[in-house]
CSV table of C-alpha atoms and ligand atoms in Angstrom, one decimal:
chain,number,residue,atom,x,y,z
A,1,UNK,CA,-15.3,-1.3,-17.2
A,2,UNK,CA,-13.8,-4.8,-16.7
A,3,UNK,CA,-12.4,-5.4,-13.3
A,4,UNK,CA,-11.0,-8.3,-11.3
A,5,UNK,CA,-11.1,-8.1,-7.5
A,6,UNK,CA,-8.8,-9.9,-5.1
A,7,UNK,CA,-7.7,-9.6,-1.5
A,8,UNK,CA,-4.2,-9.8,-0.1
A,9,UNK,CA,-4.3,-10.8,3.6
A,10,UNK,CA,-7.8,-9.3,3.7
A,11,UNK,CA,-6.9,-6.0,1.9
A,12,UNK,CA,-8.8,-5.7,-1.4
A,13,UNK,CA,-7.4,-4.8,-4.8
A,14,UNK,CA,-9.5,-4.0,-7.8
A,15,UNK,CA,-7.5,-4.4,-11.1
A,16,UNK,CA,-9.0,-2.3,-13.9
A,17,UNK,CA,-8.4,-4.0,-17.2
A,18,UNK,CA,-10.4,-1.8,-19.5
A,19,UNK,CA,-12.7,1.3,-19.6
A,20,UNK,CA,-10.4,3.7,-17.8
A,21,UNK,CA,-9.4,7.2,-19.1
A,22,UNK,CA,-6.4,7.3,-21.4
A,23,UNK,CA,-3.4,8.8,-19.5
A,24,UNK,CA,-1.2,9.0,-22.6
A,25,UNK,CA,2.4,7.8,-22.8
A,26,UNK,CA,5.5,8.9,-20.9
A,27,UNK,CA,6.9,8.2,-17.4
A,28,UNK,CA,4.4,6.5,-15.1
A,29,UNK,CA,5.0,9.2,-12.5
A,30,UNK,CA,3.6,11.8,-15.0
A,31,UNK,CA,0.7,9.6,-15.8
A,32,UNK,CA,0.0,9.1,-12.1
A,33,UNK,CA,0.0,12.9,-11.6
A,34,UNK,CA,-2.5,13.2,-14.5
A,35,UNK,CA,-4.8,10.6,-12.9
A,36,UNK,CA,-4.6,12.5,-9.6
A,37,UNK,CA,-5.3,15.9,-11.0
A,38,UNK,CA,-7.6,15.3,-14.1
A,39,UNK,CA,-9.5,12.1,-13.3
A,40,UNK,CA,-10.3,12.2,-9.6
A,41,UNK,CA,-14.0,11.6,-10.3
A,42,UNK,CA,-13.2,8.5,-12.2
A,43,UNK,CA,-11.0,6.8,-9.5
A,44,UNK,CA,-13.3,7.9,-6.7
A,45,UNK,CA,-16.4,6.4,-8.5
A,46,UNK,CA,-14.5,3.0,-8.7
A,47,UNK,CA,-13.5,3.0,-5.0
A,48,UNK,CA,-16.4,4.6,-3.2
A,49,UNK,CA,-19.4,2.7,-2.0
A,50,UNK,CA,-21.7,1.3,-3.4
A,51,UNK,CA,-19.4,0.1,-6.2
A,52,UNK,CA,-16.2,0.0,-4.1
A,53,UNK,CA,-15.6,-0.7,-0.4
A,54,UNK,CA,-13.6,0.9,2.4
A,55,UNK,CA,-9.9,0.0,2.2
A,56,UNK,CA,-10.0,-1.0,-1.5
A,57,UNK,CA,-7.1,-0.1,-3.6
A,58,UNK,CA,-7.4,0.3,-7.4
A,59,UNK,CA,-4.8,-0.9,-9.8
A,60,UNK,CA,-5.1,0.7,-13.2
A,61,UNK,CA,-3.1,-1.3,-15.9
A,62,UNK,CA,-1.2,0.9,-18.3
A,63,UNK,CA,1.4,0.3,-21.0
A,64,UNK,CA,4.9,0.2,-19.4
A,65,UNK,CA,7.7,2.4,-20.6
A,66,UNK,CA,10.1,-0.5,-20.0
A,67,UNK,CA,9.2,-3.1,-22.6
A,68,UNK,CA,10.6,-5.9,-20.4
A,69,UNK,CA,7.8,-5.3,-17.8
A,70,UNK,CA,4.8,-7.5,-18.1
A,71,UNK,CA,2.6,-4.4,-17.4
A,72,UNK,CA,2.6,-0.9,-15.9
A,73,UNK,CA,0.3,-0.1,-13.0
A,74,UNK,CA,-0.9,3.0,-11.2
A,75,UNK,CA,-2.4,2.3,-7.7
A,76,UNK,CA,-4.9,4.6,-6.0
A,77,UNK,CA,-7.3,4.6,-3.1
A,78,UNK,CA,-10.3,6.7,-2.8
A,79,UNK,CA,-8.3,9.8,-1.7
A,80,UNK,CA,-4.9,9.5,-3.3
A,81,UNK,CA,-2.8,8.1,-6.2
A,82,UNK,CA,-0.1,6.0,-4.6
A,83,UNK,CA,3.6,5.7,-5.6
A,84,UNK,CA,3.5,2.0,-5.1
A,85,UNK,CA,1.4,-0.6,-3.3
A,86,UNK,CA,2.8,-3.9,-2.0
A,87,UNK,CA,-0.5,-5.7,-1.3
A,88,UNK,CA,-1.8,-4.4,-4.6
A,89,UNK,CA,1.3,-5.8,-6.4
A,90,UNK,CA,0.7,-9.2,-4.9
A,91,UNK,CA,-3.0,-9.0,-5.8
A,92,UNK,CA,-2.1,-7.8,-9.4
A,93,UNK,CA,0.4,-10.7,-9.8
A,94,UNK,CA,-2.2,-13.3,-8.7
A,95,UNK,CA,-4.7,-11.6,-11.1
A,96,UNK,CA,-2.3,-11.8,-14.0
A,97,UNK,CA,-1.8,-15.5,-13.2
A,98,UNK,CA,-5.6,-16.1,-13.0
A,99,UNK,CA,-5.9,-14.6,-16.4
A,100,UNK,CA,-3.2,-16.9,-17.8
A,101,UNK,CA,-1.0,-13.9,-18.7
A,102,UNK,CA,1.9,-15.0,-16.5
A,103,UNK,CA,3.1,-18.3,-15.1
A,104,UNK,CA,5.3,-19.3,-12.1
A,105,UNK,CA,8.7,-17.5,-12.1
A,106,UNK,CA,10.0,-13.9,-12.1
A,107,UNK,CA,8.4,-10.9,-13.8
A,108,UNK,CA,8.8,-7.2,-13.8
A,109,UNK,CA,6.1,-4.6,-13.1
A,110,UNK,CA,6.5,-0.9,-13.6
A,111,UNK,CA,5.0,1.5,-11.0
A,112,UNK,CA,5.3,5.3,-10.6
A,113,UNK,CA,7.9,4.6,-7.9
A,114,UNK,CA,10.0,2.4,-10.2
A,115,UNK,CA,10.3,-1.1,-11.6
A,116,UNK,CA,9.6,-3.9,-9.0
A,117,UNK,CA,10.2,-7.6,-9.5
A,118,UNK,CA,7.7,-10.2,-8.5
A,119,UNK,CA,8.1,-14.0,-8.2
A,120,UNK,CA,5.0,-16.0,-8.6
A,121,UNK,CA,5.4,-19.2,-6.5
A,122,UNK,CA,2.0,-20.7,-7.0
A,123,UNK,CA,-1.6,-19.5,-7.8
A,124,UNK,CA,-1.7,-17.4,-4.6
A,125,UNK,CA,1.8,-16.8,-3.2
A,126,UNK,CA,4.0,-14.0,-4.5
A,127,UNK,CA,7.3,-12.4,-3.4
A,128,UNK,CA,7.7,-8.7,-4.3
A,129,UNK,CA,11.2,-7.2,-4.5
A,130,UNK,CA,10.4,-3.6,-3.9
A,131,UNK,CA,12.2,-0.4,-4.8
A,132,UNK,CA,15.0,0.8,-2.5
A,133,UNK,CA,13.6,1.9,0.8
A,134,UNK,CA,15.2,4.2,3.4
A,135,UNK,CA,14.8,5.8,6.7
A,136,UNK,CA,15.0,9.6,6.4
A,137,UNK,CA,14.6,10.9,10.0
A,138,UNK,CA,15.0,9.0,13.3
A,139,UNK,CA,13.2,9.9,16.5
A,140,UNK,CA,11.2,12.9,15.4
A,141,UNK,CA,8.9,14.2,18.1
A,142,UNK,CA,5.6,15.7,17.1
A,143,UNK,CA,3.2,17.7,19.3
A,144,UNK,CA,-0.1,16.0,18.5
A,145,UNK,CA,-3.2,17.9,19.5
A,146,UNK,CA,-5.2,15.9,22.0
A,147,UNK,CA,-2.4,13.4,22.5
A,148,UNK,CA,0.8,15.3,23.3
A,149,UNK,CA,4.3,14.4,22.3
A,150,UNK,CA,4.6,11.4,19.9
A,151,UNK,CA,8.0,10.2,18.7
A,152,UNK,CA,8.6,8.2,15.5
A,153,UNK,CA,10.7,7.7,12.4
A,154,UNK,CA,10.1,9.0,8.9
A,155,UNK,CA,10.8,6.3,6.2
A,156,UNK,CA,10.1,5.7,2.5
A,157,UNK,CA,9.0,2.4,1.1
A,158,UNK,CA,7.3,3.6,-2.1
A,159,UNK,CA,5.0,5.8,0.0
A,160,UNK,CA,5.9,8.0,3.0
A,161,UNK,CA,5.5,6.7,6.5
A,162,UNK,CA,5.6,8.0,10.1
A,163,UNK,CA,6.4,4.9,12.2
A,164,UNK,CA,5.8,4.8,15.9
A,165,UNK,CA,7.3,1.9,17.9
A,166,UNK,CA,6.1,0.8,20.4
A,167,UNK,CA,2.5,1.7,19.7
A,168,UNK,CA,0.9,3.9,22.3
A,169,UNK,CA,-2.3,1.9,21.9
A,170,UNK,CA,-2.3,-2.0,21.9
A,171,UNK,CA,-2.6,-3.1,18.2
A,172,UNK,CA,-5.8,-5.2,18.5
A,173,UNK,CA,-9.0,-5.2,16.5
A,174,UNK,CA,-10.9,-4.0,19.5
A,175,UNK,CA,-8.9,-0.8,19.4
A,176,UNK,CA,-9.3,0.0,15.6
A,177,UNK,CA,-11.3,3.1,16.2
A,178,UNK,CA,-8.8,4.6,18.7
A,179,UNK,CA,-5.9,3.5,16.6
A,180,UNK,CA,-7.5,5.2,13.6
A,181,UNK,CA,-8.2,8.5,15.4
A,182,UNK,CA,-4.7,8.8,16.9
A,183,UNK,CA,-2.9,7.9,13.6
A,184,UNK,CA,-5.1,10.5,11.7
A,185,UNK,CA,-4.1,13.1,14.3
A,186,UNK,CA,-0.4,12.2,13.9
A,187,UNK,CA,-0.5,12.5,10.1
A,188,UNK,CA,-2.2,15.9,10.4
A,189,UNK,CA,0.4,17.0,12.9
A,190,UNK,CA,3.3,15.8,10.7
A,191,UNK,CA,1.8,17.7,7.7
A,192,UNK,CA,1.2,20.8,9.8
A,193,UNK,CA,4.8,20.8,11.0
A,194,UNK,CA,6.2,20.1,7.5
A,195,UNK,CA,7.7,16.7,8.6
A,196,UNK,CA,8.1,14.4,5.6
A,197,UNK,CA,10.5,13.4,2.8
A,198,UNK,CA,13.7,15.1,1.8
A,199,UNK,CA,11.9,17.1,-0.9
A,200,UNK,CA,9.0,18.0,1.4
A,201,UNK,CA,6.9,15.0,0.4
A,202,UNK,CA,4.0,14.8,2.9
A,203,UNK,CA,3.5,11.8,5.2
A,204,UNK,CA,0.7,9.8,3.6
A,205,UNK,CA,0.6,6.7,6.0
A,206,UNK,CA,1.2,6.2,9.7
A,207,UNK,CA,2.2,2.9,11.3
A,208,UNK,CA,1.9,1.8,14.9
A,209,UNK,CA,4.2,-1.1,15.6
A,210,UNK,CA,3.7,-3.5,18.5
A,211,UNK,CA,5.0,-6.8,19.8
A,212,UNK,CA,2.9,-9.7,18.6
A,213,UNK,CA,0.9,-11.6,21.2
A,214,UNK,CA,2.2,-14.7,19.4
A,215,UNK,CA,6.0,-15.3,19.7
A,216,UNK,CA,6.0,-17.0,16.3
A,217,UNK,CA,5.7,-13.5,14.8
A,218,UNK,CA,8.2,-10.6,15.0
A,219,UNK,CA,5.6,-7.9,15.4
A,220,UNK,CA,2.1,-6.7,14.7
A,221,UNK,CA,1.2,-3.4,13.0
A,222,UNK,CA,-1.6,-1.0,12.4
A,223,UNK,CA,-1.3,1.0,9.2
A,224,UNK,CA,-3.3,4.1,8.4
A,225,UNK,CA,-3.8,4.8,4.7
A,226,UNK,CA,-4.4,8.1,2.9
A,227,UNK,CA,-8.2,7.5,2.8
A,228,UNK,CA,-8.2,7.1,6.7
A,229,UNK,CA,-8.9,3.4,6.3
A,230,UNK,CA,-6.5,0.9,7.9
A,231,UNK,CA,-4.6,-1.6,5.9
A,232,UNK,CA,-6.0,-5.1,6.5
A,233,UNK,CA,-2.7,-6.6,5.3
A,234,UNK,CA,0.6,-5.7,7.0
A,235,UNK,CA,1.2,-3.1,4.2
A,236,UNK,CA,3.9,-3.9,1.6
A,237,UNK,CA,5.3,-0.4,1.3
A,238,UNK,CA,4.9,0.1,5.1
A,239,UNK,CA,6.8,-3.1,5.8
A,240,UNK,CA,9.5,-1.9,3.4
A,241,UNK,CA,9.8,1.4,5.3
A,242,UNK,CA,9.9,-0.6,8.5
A,243,UNK,CA,12.7,-2.9,7.2
A,244,UNK,CA,14.7,0.2,6.4
A,245,UNK,CA,14.4,1.3,10.0
A,246,UNK,CA,15.3,-2.1,11.4
A,247,UNK,CA,18.3,-2.2,9.1
A,248,UNK,CA,19.4,1.3,10.1
A,249,UNK,CA,19.1,0.4,13.8
A,250,UNK,CA,21.1,-2.8,13.3
A,251,UNK,CA,18.1,-4.8,14.5
A,252,UNK,CA,17.9,-7.1,11.5
A,253,UNK,CA,20.6,-8.6,9.4
A,254,UNK,CA,20.5,-8.8,5.5
A,255,UNK,CA,18.7,-12.0,4.5
A,256,UNK,CA,17.3,-12.6,8.0
A,257,UNK,CA,13.5,-13.3,7.7
A,258,UNK,CA,10.8,-12.1,10.0
A,259,UNK,CA,7.0,-12.5,9.9
A,260,UNK,CA,5.0,-9.3,10.2
A,261,UNK,CA,1.3,-9.5,11.3
A,262,UNK,CA,-1.4,-7.0,10.4
A,263,UNK,CA,-3.9,-5.8,13.0
A,264,UNK,CA,-6.3,-8.5,11.7
A,265,UNK,CA,-3.6,-11.2,12.0
A,266,UNK,CA,-2.7,-11.7,8.3
A,267,UNK,CA,1.0,-12.0,7.6
A,268,UNK,CA,3.9,-11.2,5.3
A,269,UNK,CA,7.3,-12.8,5.4
A,270,UNK,CA,9.9,-10.0,5.2
A,271,UNK,CA,13.6,-9.7,4.5
A,272,UNK,CA,16.0,-7.3,2.8
A,273,UNK,CA,19.3,-6.9,1.0
A,274,UNK,CA,21.5,-3.8,1.2
A,275,UNK,CA,20.6,-1.3,-1.5
A,276,UNK,CA,23.0,0.7,-3.7
A,277,UNK,CA,22.2,4.0,-2.0
A,278,UNK,CA,22.5,3.1,1.7
A,279,UNK,CA,18.9,1.9,1.8
A,280,UNK,CA,17.5,-1.6,1.7
A,281,UNK,CA,15.9,-3.7,-1.1
A,282,UNK,CA,12.9,-5.3,0.6
A,283,UNK,CA,11.4,-8.7,-0.2
A,284,UNK,CA,7.8,-9.2,0.8
A,285,UNK,CA,6.1,-12.6,0.5
A,286,UNK,CA,2.3,-12.8,0.9
A,287,UNK,CA,-0.8,-14.4,-0.5
A,288,UNK,CA,-3.7,-13.1,-2.5
A,289,UNK,CA,-7.0,-14.7,-3.6
A,290,UNK,CA,-9.3,-13.8,-6.4
A,291,UNK,CA,-12.8,-12.8,-5.3
A,292,UNK,CA,-14.7,-11.7,-8.4
A,293,UNK,CA,-14.5,-10.7,-12.0
A,294,UNK,CA,-17.1,-8.1,-13.1
A,295,UNK,CA,-18.2,-5.4,-15.5
A,296,UNK,CA,-18.8,-2.1,-13.7
A,297,UNK,CA,-21.8,-0.2,-15.0
A,298,UNK,CA,-22.2,3.6,-14.7
A,299,UNK,CA,-25.9,4.2,-15.4
A,300,UNK,CA,-26.8,7.8,-16.4
A,301,UNK,CA,-29.9,7.6,-14.3
A,302,UNK,CA,-28.2,6.3,-11.2
A,303,UNK,CA,-28.1,9.2,-8.6
A,304,UNK,CA,-25.1,7.5,-7.0
A,305,UNK,CA,-23.2,6.6,-10.2
A,306,UNK,CA,-20.2,8.7,-8.9
A,307,UNK,CA,-20.3,7.0,-5.5
A,308,UNK,CA,-21.6,8.0,-2.1
A,309,UNK,CA,-19.7,11.2,-1.1
A,310,UNK,CA,-20.0,11.7,2.6
B,401,PYC,O1,0.6,-2.7,0.7
B,401,PYC,O2,1.8,-1.0,0.2
B,401,PYC,C1,0.7,-1.5,0.5
B,401,PYC,C2,-0.4,-0.6,0.7
B,401,PYC,C3,-0.5,0.8,0.6
B,401,PYC,C4,-1.8,1.1,0.9
B,401,PYC,C5,-2.5,0.0,1.1
B,401,PYC,N1,-1.7,-1.0,1.0
């Protein structure tokens, strides 16, 4: 299996170029469902230690349905197949440039959530124009066992987010353990109460949003991912969901740019344009760096060839 690893603001992406199961043809959302239901062992073995690492997102390249797209991609972490992934799209774009498959300019990439546009500015810098993002519920109060009442918004940015602003815990690296424990409890409470998307889609990510200690930045976030790891980057789909909330509150004008920090201090530049269906079309600009190019080996005699299942 040929892979190229990159990181976007500290968040790793592993692009799988060959050696993955054949998911057939047809809509990417169907192929993503097939990956999730029939090939869990495959994607877990690529993400789990010792081959993978915590927080890593996989990007499986597939043939796009739309022939104007440079590629199709299905993103996943160790526990879930994702509708879309912002940091992964930036990592994938930089990977395609590293391979010489694309040059500076605009390109389209097909994801299960829809077609996104990327602009490659230089070898590392990419702007993703995401699918239309929207706030679905405002000020939902959950009774979170061990924590009590927590109020937040439900929004979609390619994945489903519960966004709490301001964060009940300061968004600092020293607090990552407490931030993780509380956001996991919130996601479980949301799922138990059936709080999610319009069609009952479950919350898969939770964001705590805080003022940044540095006035140069708009805010700092902590983002819990489906595998209970936190996003080292400010989370592209999460930032999209957050932009939808800011726009719905009248707190950010179309075209106005803000800089969002992650809990480790990496940044995205964010802005939006109004979408055709009352949502927003987010723009996310970030940087990725290639870390390695490798052939993954699955040795029959390796007792941990499927990864370490804890
Ligand atoms: O950047 O959208 C994102 C993302 C989702 C999960 C990890 N990163």
